[in-house]
Amino acid sequence: MSHSAWQAVLERLDEAAELAKLDPDVHRMLRTPKRTLEVSIPVRLDDGSIEVFTGWRVHHDTTRGPGKGGIRFHPTLDVDEVKALAAMMTFKTALLKLPFGGAKGGVRCDPSSLSLSELEGVTRRYAYEISPLLGPDSDVPAPDVNTDGRVMAWLMDTYSMVSGRNAPASVTGKPMAIGGTRGHAGATSSGCLTCARVAFRELDIPMVGGRAVVQGFGKVGGPLAFLLSSAGMRVVAVSDIGGAVYNEGGLDIGALSDHVAESGSVAGFGGGEMIDDAAIWSIDCEMVVPAALGGVIDAGVAERISAPIVVEAANGPTTVDAQPVLDRRGVVVVPDILANAGGVTASYFEWAQALQGYPWDEQVVAERLRQRMEDAFTAVWARAQTLSVGMRTAAHVVAIERVAEAIAARGLFP
Ligand code: NAD
């Protein structure tokens, strides 16, 4: 995503605001993030020199609760992208009825060029600089692209040191040893699986034996490919940054995972034939799952997708001009703010457990996650039918109405 990511969010907000007959004052409030903090992050590198990185933390809206949203480390990150992702978190948390607002943050850096101690230095100084915003009842970060449990542990430790007390509820996606939740790792993927199941059911298309194409084989795409194949689907193609692999009979995802663990990419996997990356979109199948980057389904790609279902595991994979093409062609798109909300839902469970100081069983986490995802899907599906619009628009309408209701209930300060 780039500068246009924020424009895309505004366009989607404007469209939904009109359909929801949103109060124009509330509409204007949601068109502007509540606060944007830009920080400078000086870090001493291993060679003794000092590099100065730039980072941000954005709160889009916090009416429904503390800001919630990931921390992204990426060399092309900019403030418009962070604003867009923060707004998407406002909608996502409202859609799942989580008691949070929308936030996002990150540092413009290339983590692949940093040593472990440099990465820790970037994380800790960034956490310190944004610490005035952080806290279990004000802003609760989580992992995002290029950040993980280890980075969350450094963040939680830095915040705890700065605030002078142990604060496990200040960050989610933490390792189990310091208050992480069971079931966090695969939560986004299993949320996508629930969405896929209900979509197949609503469209009366058999899922078992159906063919799926998955772009991206990382933290989301990898476990999701496995879950889809365990659910009886044939995952016929998978791609990652190294290439794309195809097998008409269905790839052996366990063997593919082993291959990726050894070689770092799906490229060169013996259980299928290598195909051109771009060719994955034209493959005959029942479901396409973008689980890598934003902006990959443009209008041209949308013309080539033959599947009746697209489940957006990635954030922002479909461009604004691609959506009408998919609508015209009758493709049901389960939008990102619904499809990939399993991760933030598990984060909510982690926060609640940390506040209670009482861990839940894995089955409790899994069942509550499935139920919330199914309820959110059902609410969006029903609204899409009544308004005769696609699921993306319906999801924004449902979310915006919930945020507007909270804004109206609280009134305007002072
Ligand atoms: P990741 O870094 O673990 O994996 C990304 C995958 O995409 C890798 O397999 C990578 O090789 C592949 N990829 C990168 N460039 C590609 C290209 N040009 N063509 C094909 N594949 C390419 O990231 P992730 O955590 O799996 O996140 C993937 C997407 O899901 C992102 O959009 C992220 O914002 C979104 N998301 C993730 C979570 C989560 O829980 N991790 C939650 C919500 C949304």
CSV table of N, CA, C and O in Angstrom, one decimal, residues 15 17 25-26 43 46 51 59 128 141 151 161 203 248 274 304 313 338 351 359:
chain,number,residue,atom,x,y,z
A,15,GLU,N,-18.6,6.1,0.9
A,15,GLU,CA,-19.6,5.3,0.3
A,15,GLU,C,-20.5,4.7,1.4
A,15,GLU,O,-21.8,4.8,1.3
A,17,ALA,N,-20.8,5.8,4.5
A,17,ALA,CA,-21.5,6.8,5.2
A,17,ALA,C,-22.8,7.2,4.6
A,17,ALA,O,-23.8,7.5,5.2
A,25,ASP,N,-21.5,15.2,10.8
A,25,ASP,CA,-20.5,15.6,11.8
A,25,ASP,C,-19.6,14.4,12.1
A,25,ASP,O,-18.4,14.5,12.2
A,26,VAL,N,-20.3,13.3,12.4
A,26,VAL,CA,-19.6,12.0,12.7
A,26,VAL,C,-18.7,11.6,11.5
A,26,VAL,O,-17.6,11.2,11.6
A,43,VAL,N,19.4,5.0,16.7
A,43,VAL,CA,19.9,3.7,17.2
A,43,VAL,C,21.4,3.5,16.9
A,43,VAL,O,21.8,3.8,15.8
A,46,ASP,N,25.8,-1.9,15.0
A,46,ASP,CA,26.9,-2.7,15.5
A,46,ASP,C,28.3,-2.1,15.2
A,46,ASP,O,29.2,-2.4,15.9
A,51,GLU,N,22.2,5.4,13.4
A,51,GLU,CA,21.2,5.6,12.3
A,51,GLU,C,20.0,6.2,12.9
A,51,GLU,O,19.6,5.8,14.1
A,59,HIS,N,-3.7,6.9,16.2
A,59,HIS,CA,-5.0,6.5,16.8
A,59,HIS,C,-6.0,7.1,15.8
A,59,HIS,O,-6.1,8.3,15.7
A,128,TYR,N,9.8,3.3,23.6
A,128,TYR,CA,10.0,4.4,24.5
A,128,TYR,C,9.4,5.7,24.0
A,128,TYR,O,8.7,6.4,24.7
A,141,PRO,N,-0.6,-2.4,21.4
A,141,PRO,CA,0.0,-2.9,20.1
A,141,PRO,C,0.0,-4.4,20.0
A,141,PRO,O,-0.2,-5.1,20.9
A,151,VAL,N,9.5,-9.3,19.2
A,151,VAL,CA,9.4,-7.9,19.2
A,151,VAL,C,8.4,-7.4,20.2
A,151,VAL,O,8.6,-6.4,20.9
A,161,MET,N,9.1,-1.2,32.0
A,161,MET,CA,10.2,-0.5,32.7
A,161,MET,C,9.9,1.0,32.8
A,161,MET,O,10.1,1.6,33.9
A,203,LEU,N,-23.4,-19.8,-0.4
A,203,LEU,CA,-23.5,-19.8,-1.9
A,203,LEU,C,-23.9,-21.2,-2.4
A,203,LEU,O,-24.0,-21.5,-3.6
A,248,GLU,N,-2.6,-29.7,-10.0
A,248,GLU,CA,-4.0,-29.8,-10.2
A,248,GLU,C,-4.8,-30.7,-9.2
A,248,GLU,O,-5.9,-30.5,-8.8
A,274,MET,N,6.4,-25.5,-11.3
A,274,MET,CA,6.6,-24.1,-11.1
A,274,MET,C,5.8,-23.4,-12.2
A,274,MET,O,5.9,-23.8,-13.4
A,304,ARG,N,-9.5,-11.6,-14.6
A,304,ARG,CA,-9.0,-13.0,-14.8
A,304,ARG,C,-9.4,-14.0,-13.7
A,304,ARG,O,-9.3,-15.2,-13.9
A,313,ALA,N,-7.3,-12.5,3.1
A,313,ALA,CA,-6.5,-12.7,4.3
A,313,ALA,C,-5.6,-11.5,4.5
A,313,ALA,O,-5.3,-11.1,5.6
A,338,LEU,N,-13.1,-8.1,7.7
A,338,LEU,CA,-13.8,-9.2,8.3
A,338,LEU,C,-12.9,-10.5,8.2
A,338,LEU,O,-12.7,-11.1,9.2
A,351,TRP,N,-5.7,-9.9,25.8
A,351,TRP,CA,-5.8,-8.7,26.7
A,351,TRP,C,-6.7,-9.0,27.8
A,351,TRP,O,-6.4,-8.7,29.0
A,359,PRO,N,-5.5,-17.6,32.5
A,359,PRO,CA,-5.4,-18.1,31.1
A,359,PRO,C,-6.6,-19.0,30.8
A,359,PRO,O,-7.0,-19.8,31.6
